[in-house]
Tab-separated table of C-alpha atoms and ligand atoms in Angstrom:
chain	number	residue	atom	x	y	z
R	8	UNK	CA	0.000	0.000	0.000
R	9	UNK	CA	1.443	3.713	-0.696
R	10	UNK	CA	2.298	6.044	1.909
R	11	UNK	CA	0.832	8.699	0.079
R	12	UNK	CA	-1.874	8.127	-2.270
R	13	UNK	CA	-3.199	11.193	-4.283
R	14	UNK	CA	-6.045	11.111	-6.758
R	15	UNK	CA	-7.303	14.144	-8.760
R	16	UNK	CA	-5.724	16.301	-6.809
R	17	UNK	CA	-7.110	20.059	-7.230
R	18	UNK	CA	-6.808	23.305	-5.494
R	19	UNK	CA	-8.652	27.113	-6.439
R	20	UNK	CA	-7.659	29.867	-4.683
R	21	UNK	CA	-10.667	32.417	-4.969
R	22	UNK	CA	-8.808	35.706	-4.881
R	23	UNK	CA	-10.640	39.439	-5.394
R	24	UNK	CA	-9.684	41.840	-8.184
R	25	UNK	CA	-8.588	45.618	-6.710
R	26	UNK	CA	-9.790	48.113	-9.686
R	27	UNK	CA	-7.647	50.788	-10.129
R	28	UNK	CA	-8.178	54.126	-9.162
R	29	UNK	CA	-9.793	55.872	-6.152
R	30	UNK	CA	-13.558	54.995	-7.597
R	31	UNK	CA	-12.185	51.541	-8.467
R	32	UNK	CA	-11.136	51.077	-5.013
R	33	UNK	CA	-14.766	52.110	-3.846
R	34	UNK	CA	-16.040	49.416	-6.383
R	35	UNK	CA	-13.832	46.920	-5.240
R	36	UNK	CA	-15.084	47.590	-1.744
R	37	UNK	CA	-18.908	47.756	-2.405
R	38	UNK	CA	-18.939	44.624	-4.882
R	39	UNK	CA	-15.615	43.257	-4.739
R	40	UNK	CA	-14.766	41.502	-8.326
R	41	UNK	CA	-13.781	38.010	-7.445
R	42	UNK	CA	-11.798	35.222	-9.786
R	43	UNK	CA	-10.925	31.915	-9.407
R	44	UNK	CA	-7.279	31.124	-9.682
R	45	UNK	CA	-6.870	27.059	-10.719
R	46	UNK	CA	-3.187	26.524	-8.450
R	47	UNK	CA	-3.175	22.563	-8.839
R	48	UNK	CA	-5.310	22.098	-11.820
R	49	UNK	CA	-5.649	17.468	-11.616
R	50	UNK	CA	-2.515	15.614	-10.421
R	51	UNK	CA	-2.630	12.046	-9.163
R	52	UNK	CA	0.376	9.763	-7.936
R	53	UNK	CA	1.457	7.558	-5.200
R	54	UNK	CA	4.601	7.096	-3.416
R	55	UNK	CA	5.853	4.152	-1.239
R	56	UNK	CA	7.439	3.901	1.346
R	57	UNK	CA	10.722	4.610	1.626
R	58	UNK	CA	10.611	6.578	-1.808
R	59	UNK	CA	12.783	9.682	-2.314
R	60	UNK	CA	10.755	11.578	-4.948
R	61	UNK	CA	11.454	14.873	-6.025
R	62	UNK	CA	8.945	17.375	-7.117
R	63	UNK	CA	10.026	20.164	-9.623
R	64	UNK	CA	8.398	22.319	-11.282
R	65	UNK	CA	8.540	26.332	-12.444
R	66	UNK	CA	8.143	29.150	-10.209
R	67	UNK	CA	4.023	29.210	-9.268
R	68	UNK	CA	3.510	25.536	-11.195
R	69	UNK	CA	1.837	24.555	-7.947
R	70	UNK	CA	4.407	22.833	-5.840
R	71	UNK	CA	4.082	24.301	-2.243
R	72	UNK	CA	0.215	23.927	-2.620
R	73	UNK	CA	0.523	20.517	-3.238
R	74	UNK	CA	2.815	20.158	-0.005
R	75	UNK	CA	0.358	22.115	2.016
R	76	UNK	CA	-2.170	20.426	1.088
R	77	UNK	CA	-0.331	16.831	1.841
R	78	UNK	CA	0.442	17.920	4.943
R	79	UNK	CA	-3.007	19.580	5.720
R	80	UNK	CA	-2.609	22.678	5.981
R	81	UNK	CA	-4.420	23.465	3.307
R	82	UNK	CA	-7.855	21.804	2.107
R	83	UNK	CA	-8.068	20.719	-1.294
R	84	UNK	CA	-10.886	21.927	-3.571
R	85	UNK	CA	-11.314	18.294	-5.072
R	86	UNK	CA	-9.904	14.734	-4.933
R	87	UNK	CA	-8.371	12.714	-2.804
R	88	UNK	CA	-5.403	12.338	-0.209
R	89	UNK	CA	-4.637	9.726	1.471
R	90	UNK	CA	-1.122	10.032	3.388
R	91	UNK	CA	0.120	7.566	5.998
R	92	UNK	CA	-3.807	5.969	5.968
R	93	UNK	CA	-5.476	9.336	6.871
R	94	UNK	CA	-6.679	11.920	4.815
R	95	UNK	CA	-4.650	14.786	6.318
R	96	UNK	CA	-6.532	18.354	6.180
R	97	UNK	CA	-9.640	15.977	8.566
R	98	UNK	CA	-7.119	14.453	10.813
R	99	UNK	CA	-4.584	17.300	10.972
R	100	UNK	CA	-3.315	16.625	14.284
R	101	UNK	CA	-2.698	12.741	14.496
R	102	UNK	CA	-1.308	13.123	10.953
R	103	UNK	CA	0.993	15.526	12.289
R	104	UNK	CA	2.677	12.578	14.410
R	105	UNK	CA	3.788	11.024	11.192
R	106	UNK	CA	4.304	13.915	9.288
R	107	UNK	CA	7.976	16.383	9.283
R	108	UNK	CA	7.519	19.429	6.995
R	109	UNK	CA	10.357	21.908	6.193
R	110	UNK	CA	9.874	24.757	3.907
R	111	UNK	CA	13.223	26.855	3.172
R	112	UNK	CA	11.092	30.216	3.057
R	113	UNK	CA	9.439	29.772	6.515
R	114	UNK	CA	10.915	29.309	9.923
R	115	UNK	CA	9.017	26.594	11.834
R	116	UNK	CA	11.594	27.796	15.233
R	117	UNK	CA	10.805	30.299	17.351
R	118	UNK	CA	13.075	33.539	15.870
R	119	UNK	CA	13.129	35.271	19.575
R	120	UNK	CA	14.350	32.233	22.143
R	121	UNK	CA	16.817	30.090	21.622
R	122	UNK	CA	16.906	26.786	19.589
R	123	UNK	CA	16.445	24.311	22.447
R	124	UNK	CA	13.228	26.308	23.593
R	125	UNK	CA	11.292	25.668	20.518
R	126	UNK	CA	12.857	21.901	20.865
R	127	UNK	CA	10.573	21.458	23.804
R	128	UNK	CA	7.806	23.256	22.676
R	129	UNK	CA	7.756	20.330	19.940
R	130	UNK	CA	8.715	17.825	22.399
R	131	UNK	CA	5.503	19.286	24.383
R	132	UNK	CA	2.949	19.510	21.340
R	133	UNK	CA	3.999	16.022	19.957
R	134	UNK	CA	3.672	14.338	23.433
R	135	UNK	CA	7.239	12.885	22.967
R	136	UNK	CA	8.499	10.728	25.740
R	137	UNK	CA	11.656	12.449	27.583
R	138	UNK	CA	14.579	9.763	26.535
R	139	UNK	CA	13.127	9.991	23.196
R	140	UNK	CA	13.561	13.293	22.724
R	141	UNK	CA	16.917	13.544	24.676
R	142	UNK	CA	18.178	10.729	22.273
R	143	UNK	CA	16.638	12.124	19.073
R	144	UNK	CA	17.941	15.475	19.623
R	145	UNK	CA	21.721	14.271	20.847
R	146	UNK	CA	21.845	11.901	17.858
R	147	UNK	CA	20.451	14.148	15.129
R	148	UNK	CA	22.356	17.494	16.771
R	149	UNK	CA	25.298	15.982	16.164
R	150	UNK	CA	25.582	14.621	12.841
R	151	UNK	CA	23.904	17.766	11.811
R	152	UNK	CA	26.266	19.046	13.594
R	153	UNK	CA	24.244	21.684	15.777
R	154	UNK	CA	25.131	20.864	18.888
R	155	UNK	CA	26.926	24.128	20.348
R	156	UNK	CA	23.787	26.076	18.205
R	157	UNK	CA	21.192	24.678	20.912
R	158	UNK	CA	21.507	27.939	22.974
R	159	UNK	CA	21.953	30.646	20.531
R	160	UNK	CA	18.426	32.436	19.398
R	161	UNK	CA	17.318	31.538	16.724
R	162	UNK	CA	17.942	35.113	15.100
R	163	UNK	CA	21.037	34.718	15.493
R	164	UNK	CA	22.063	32.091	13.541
R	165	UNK	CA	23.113	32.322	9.383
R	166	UNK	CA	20.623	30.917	7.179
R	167	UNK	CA	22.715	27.436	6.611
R	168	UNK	CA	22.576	26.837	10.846
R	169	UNK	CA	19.392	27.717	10.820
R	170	UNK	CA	18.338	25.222	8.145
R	171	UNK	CA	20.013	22.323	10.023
R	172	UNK	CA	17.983	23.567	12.936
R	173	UNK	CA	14.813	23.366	10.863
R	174	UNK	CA	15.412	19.817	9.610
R	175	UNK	CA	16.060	18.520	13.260
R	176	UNK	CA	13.268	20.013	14.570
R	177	UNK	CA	10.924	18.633	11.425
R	178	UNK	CA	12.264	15.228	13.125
R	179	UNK	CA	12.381	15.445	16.853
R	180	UNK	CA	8.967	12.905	16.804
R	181	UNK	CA	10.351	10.377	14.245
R	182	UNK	CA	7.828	11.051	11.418
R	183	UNK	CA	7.360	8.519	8.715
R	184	UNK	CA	7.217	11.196	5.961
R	185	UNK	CA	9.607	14.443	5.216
R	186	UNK	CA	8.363	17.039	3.366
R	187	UNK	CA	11.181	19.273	1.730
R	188	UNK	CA	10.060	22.593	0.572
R	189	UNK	CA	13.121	24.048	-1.176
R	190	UNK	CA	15.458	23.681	1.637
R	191	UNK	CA	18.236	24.407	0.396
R	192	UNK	CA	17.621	27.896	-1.118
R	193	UNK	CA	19.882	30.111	-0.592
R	194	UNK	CA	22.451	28.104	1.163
R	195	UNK	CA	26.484	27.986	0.052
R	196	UNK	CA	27.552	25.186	-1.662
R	197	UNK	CA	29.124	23.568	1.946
R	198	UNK	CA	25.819	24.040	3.730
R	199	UNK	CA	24.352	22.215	0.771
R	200	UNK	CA	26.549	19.603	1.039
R	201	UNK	CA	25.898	19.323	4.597
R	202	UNK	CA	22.249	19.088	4.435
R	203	UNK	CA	22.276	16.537	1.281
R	204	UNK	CA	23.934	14.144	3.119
R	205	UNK	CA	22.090	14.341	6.181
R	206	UNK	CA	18.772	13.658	4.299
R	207	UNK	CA	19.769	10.663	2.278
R	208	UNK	CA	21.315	9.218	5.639
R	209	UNK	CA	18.044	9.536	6.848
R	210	UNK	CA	16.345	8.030	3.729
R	211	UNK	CA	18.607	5.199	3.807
R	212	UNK	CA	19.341	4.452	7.627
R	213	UNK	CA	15.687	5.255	8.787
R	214	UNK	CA	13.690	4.200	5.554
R	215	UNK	CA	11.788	7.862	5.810
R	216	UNK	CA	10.052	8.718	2.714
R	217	UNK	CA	11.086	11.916	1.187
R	218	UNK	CA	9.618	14.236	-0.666
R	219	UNK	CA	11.502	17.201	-1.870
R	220	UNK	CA	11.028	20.402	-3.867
R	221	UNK	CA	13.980	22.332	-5.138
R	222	UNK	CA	15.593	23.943	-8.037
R	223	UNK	CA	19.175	22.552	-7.226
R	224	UNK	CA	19.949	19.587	-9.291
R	225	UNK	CA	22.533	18.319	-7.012
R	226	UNK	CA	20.010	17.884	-4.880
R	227	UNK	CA	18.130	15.402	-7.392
R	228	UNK	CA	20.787	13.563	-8.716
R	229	UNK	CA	22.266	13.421	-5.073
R	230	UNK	CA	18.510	12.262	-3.356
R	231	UNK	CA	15.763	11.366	-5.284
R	232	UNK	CA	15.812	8.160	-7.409
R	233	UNK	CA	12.108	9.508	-8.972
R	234	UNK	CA	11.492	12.729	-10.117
R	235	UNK	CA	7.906	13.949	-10.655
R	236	UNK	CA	7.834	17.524	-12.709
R	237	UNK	CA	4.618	19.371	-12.692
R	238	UNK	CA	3.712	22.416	-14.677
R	239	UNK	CA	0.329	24.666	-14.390
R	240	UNK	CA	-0.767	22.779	-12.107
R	241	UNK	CA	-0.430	19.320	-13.751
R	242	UNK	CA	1.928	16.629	-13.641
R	243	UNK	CA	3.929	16.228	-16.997
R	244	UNK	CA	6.503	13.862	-16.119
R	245	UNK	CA	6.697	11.089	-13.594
R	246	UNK	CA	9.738	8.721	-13.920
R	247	UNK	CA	13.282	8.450	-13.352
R	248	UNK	CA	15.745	11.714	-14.168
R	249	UNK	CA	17.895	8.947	-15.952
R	250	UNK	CA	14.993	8.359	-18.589
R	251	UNK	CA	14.504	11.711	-19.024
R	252	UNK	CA	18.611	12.574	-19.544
R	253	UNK	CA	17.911	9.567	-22.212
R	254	UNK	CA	14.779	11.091	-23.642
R	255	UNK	CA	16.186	14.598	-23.747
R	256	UNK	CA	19.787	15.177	-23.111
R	257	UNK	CA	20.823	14.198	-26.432
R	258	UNK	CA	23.492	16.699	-26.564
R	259	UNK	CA	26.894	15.027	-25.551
R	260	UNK	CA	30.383	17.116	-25.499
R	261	UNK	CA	33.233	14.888	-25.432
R	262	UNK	CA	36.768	17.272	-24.613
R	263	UNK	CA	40.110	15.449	-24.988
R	264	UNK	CA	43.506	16.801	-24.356
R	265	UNK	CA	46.444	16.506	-25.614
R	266	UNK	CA	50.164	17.364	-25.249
R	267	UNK	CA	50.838	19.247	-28.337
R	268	UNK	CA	48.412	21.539	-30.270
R	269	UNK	CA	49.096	19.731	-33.199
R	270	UNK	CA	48.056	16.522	-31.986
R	271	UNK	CA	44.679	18.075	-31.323
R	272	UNK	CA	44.479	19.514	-34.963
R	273	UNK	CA	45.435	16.159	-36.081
R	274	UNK	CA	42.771	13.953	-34.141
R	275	UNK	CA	40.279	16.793	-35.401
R	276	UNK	CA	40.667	15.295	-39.366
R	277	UNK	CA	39.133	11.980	-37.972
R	278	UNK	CA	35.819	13.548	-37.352
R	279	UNK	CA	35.552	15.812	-40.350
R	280	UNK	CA	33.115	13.520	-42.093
R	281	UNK	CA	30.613	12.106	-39.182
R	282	UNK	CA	27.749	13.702	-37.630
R	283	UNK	CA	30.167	15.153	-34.845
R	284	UNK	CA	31.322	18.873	-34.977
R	285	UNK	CA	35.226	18.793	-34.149
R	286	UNK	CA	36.252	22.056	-32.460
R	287	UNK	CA	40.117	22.701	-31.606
R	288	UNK	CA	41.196	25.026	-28.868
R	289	UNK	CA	45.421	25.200	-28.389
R	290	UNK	CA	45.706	21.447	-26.634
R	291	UNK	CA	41.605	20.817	-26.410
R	292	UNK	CA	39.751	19.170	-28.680
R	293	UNK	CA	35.784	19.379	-28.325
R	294	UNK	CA	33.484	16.764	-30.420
R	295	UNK	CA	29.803	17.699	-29.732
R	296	UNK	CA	27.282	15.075	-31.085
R	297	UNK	CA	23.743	14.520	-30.542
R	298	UNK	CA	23.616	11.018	-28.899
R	299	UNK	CA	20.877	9.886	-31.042
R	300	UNK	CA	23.155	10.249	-34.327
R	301	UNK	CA	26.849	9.372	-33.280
R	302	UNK	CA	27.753	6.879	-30.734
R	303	UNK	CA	29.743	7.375	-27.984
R	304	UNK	CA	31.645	3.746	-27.781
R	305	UNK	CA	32.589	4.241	-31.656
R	306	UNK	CA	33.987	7.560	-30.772
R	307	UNK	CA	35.994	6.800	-27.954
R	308	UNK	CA	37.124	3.607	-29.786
R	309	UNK	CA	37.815	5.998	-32.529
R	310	UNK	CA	39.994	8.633	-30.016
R	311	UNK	CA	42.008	5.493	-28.393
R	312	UNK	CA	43.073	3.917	-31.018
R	313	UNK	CA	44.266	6.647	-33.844
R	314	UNK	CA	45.313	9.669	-30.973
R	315	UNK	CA	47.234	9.669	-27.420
R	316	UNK	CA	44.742	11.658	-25.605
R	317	UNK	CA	46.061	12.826	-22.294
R	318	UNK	CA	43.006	13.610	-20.841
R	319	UNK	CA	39.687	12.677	-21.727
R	320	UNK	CA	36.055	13.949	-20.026
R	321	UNK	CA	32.746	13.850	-21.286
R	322	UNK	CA	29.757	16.384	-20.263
R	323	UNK	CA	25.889	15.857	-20.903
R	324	UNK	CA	23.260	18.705	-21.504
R	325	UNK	CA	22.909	20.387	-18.060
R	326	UNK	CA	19.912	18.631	-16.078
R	327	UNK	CA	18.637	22.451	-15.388
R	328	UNK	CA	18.921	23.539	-19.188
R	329	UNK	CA	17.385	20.476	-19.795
R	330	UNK	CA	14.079	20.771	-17.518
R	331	UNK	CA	13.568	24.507	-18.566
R	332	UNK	CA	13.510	23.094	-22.318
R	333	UNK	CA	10.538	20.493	-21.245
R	334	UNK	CA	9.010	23.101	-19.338
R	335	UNK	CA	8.729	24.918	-22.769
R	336	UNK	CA	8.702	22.533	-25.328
R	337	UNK	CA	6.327	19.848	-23.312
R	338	UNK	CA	7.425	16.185	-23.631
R	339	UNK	CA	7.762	15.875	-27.332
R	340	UNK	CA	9.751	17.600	-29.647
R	341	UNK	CA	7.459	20.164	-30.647
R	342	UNK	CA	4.033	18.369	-31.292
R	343	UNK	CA	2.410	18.534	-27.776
R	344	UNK	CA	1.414	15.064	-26.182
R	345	UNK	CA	-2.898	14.681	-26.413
R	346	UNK	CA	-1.789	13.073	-22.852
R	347	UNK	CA	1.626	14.261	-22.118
R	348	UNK	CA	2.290	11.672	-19.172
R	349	UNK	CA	1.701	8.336	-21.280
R	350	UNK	CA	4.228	9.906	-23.473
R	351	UNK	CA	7.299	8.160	-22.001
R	352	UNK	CA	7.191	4.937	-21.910
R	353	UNK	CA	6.343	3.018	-18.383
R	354	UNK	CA	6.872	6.896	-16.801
R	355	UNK	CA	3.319	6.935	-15.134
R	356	UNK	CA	2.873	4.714	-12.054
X	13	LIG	N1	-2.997	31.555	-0.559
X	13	LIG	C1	-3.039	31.802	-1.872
X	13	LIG	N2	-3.948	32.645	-2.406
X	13	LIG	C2	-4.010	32.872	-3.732
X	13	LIG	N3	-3.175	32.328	-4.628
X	13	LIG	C3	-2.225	31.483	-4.171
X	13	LIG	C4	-2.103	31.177	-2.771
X	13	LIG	N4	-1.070	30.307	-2.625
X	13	LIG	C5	-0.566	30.087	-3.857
X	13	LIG	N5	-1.253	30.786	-4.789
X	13	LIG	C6	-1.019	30.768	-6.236
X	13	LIG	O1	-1.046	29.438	-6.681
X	13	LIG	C7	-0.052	29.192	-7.677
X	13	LIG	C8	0.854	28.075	-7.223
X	13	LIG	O2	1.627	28.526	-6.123
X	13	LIG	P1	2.692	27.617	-5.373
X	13	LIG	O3	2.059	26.320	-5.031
X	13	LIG	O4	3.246	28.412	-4.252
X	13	LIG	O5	3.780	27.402	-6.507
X	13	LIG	P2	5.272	26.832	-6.397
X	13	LIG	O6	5.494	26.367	-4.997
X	13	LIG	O7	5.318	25.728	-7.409
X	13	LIG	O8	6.177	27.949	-6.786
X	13	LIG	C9	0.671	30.517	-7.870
X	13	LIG	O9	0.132	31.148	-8.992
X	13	LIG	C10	0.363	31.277	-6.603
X	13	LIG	O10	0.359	32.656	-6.845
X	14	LIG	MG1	6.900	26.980	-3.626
């Protein structure tokens, strides 16, 4: 059975229209104008558990809602949720126990008292036993690596401490579920780091399931064996981020070095007549090829036998390029899908 079971999923926000102008403001206030904004527009999936699932999408596609409304915080305006066996905007509070939510833009710690105090303020609300908490905290403090942080206020701390601070207290009452909302925007690349590998410990180690928004595709390719991608509202890809390199990525850049610019020059001629476009920079040769056309194996075979390459590396398509462009283009190549998530093959749970 999934953890989280979702079925039609759909959420209007009814929002009111200001006019402009001083009379427009009166109208506005006599007979306010109201329209219907569609924020998750039909979206159905499930996750098991123990998943690590990552949920992308453009700014305003309708991620955060979808989180809110998993975690029940938000009701949703049709279908149906079904996370850890409850349906979680009707049982809010017992779903809590099994639920950790962490959004990057909002502080779930108390910004005026120190860490610890909002530590027991959780320990308080979620009823957890005293040696639970005291072994929670002392295990998860440290290879978060918070522990002399447990005094300072909260206000005090830079946005990477704080985040670590966040995650522990999202897990002080061993939830089953982690809900990621973008947390690691606006970190450095070590506080990143630091936070990556914390959360796929915990995904490994403690079999939590995970699901994660973000626009960092370390944080993918680093946590999340299935990547969802939603856009407008609806889900347009649901499947690995391997099958969609495959599907998509069919740029390949293969540079070679060499000790002598000649050599490069040289190895350049072999190319002149395939579907690869040879480019020669002093000791760097650069063959680009669209994977579809050339293939790799011949190439290299190609390279290692005829030239003495010193050093050899090989670069896809950027992941983040390469999301942006199905944002845009949909799932095919122009042509868009009549339904866009049967498109690639055995993608759709
Ligand atoms: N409380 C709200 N009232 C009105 N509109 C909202 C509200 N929350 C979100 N929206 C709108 O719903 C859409 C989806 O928002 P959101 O789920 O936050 O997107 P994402 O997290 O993918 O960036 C956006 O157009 C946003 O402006
Ligand atoms: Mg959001």
């Amino acid at each position: 059975m999934p953890i989280i079971d979702v079925q039609h999923l759909r959420k209007t926000f009814v929002t009111s229209v200001r006019k402009e102008g001083r009379l427009g403001t009166l109208r506005s206030l006599i007979r306010p104008e109201r329209r219907e904004m569609v924020a998750v527009e039909d979206i159905s999936f499930s996750i098991e558990q123990g998943e690590s699932v990552a949920y992308l999408g453009p700014n305003g596609a309708g991620k955060s809602t979808t989180i809110k409304m998993l975690t029940g915080i938000l009701e949703p305006s049709e279908g149906r949720i079904e996370v850890a066996g409850r349906v979680p905007h009707l049982n809010r509070k017992l779903s809590a126990y099994q639920i950790g939510v962490v959004f990057g833009q909002r502080s779930q710690l108390l910004f005026d008292l120190p860490v610890n105090d909002s530590y027991e303020l959780f320990r308080y609300m979620y009823s957890i036993p005293w040696d639970r908490y005291r072994a929670n905290l002392k295990a998860f403090a440290e290879v978060l690596e918070v522990e002399h942080l447990l005094k300072r206020t909260v206000r005090t701390l830079s946005l990477g401490q704080r985040m670590r601070c966040e995650i522990l207290a999202s897990l002080l009452h061993e939830p089953d579920i982690l809900f990621l909302d973008e947390p690691t925007i606006g970190l450095d690349v070590v506080a990143k780091e630091r936070i990556r590998a914390f959360i796929e410990q915990i995904n490994r180690e403690k079999g939590i399931t995970l699901l994660l928004t973000t626009h960092d595709m370390q944080d993918i390719e680093r946590l999340c064996q299935r990547t969802m991608i939603i856009d407008k509202g609806q889900l347009i890809y649901d499947g690995s981020l391997q099958r969609i390199r495959e599907h998509y990525a069919t740029e390949r850049q293969i540079r070679v070095t060499y000790e002598e610019p000649w050599l490069a020059e040289a190895a350049a001629l072999l190319f002149s007549d395939q579907q690869v476009k040879a480019r020669v920079e002093e000791r760097m040769l650069t063959l680009s090829y669209d994977q579809h056309a050339a293939d790799t194996s011949d190439l290299l075979q190609t390279l290692i036998t005829h030239t003495k390459p010193r050093d050899l590396t090989m670069q896809d398509e950027n992941i983040d390029a390469l999301i942006s462009r199905i944002y845009r283009e949909g799932l095919t190549h122009g042509e868009p899908p009549s339904r866009p998530e049967a498109q690639l093959e055995g993608a759709v749970r």
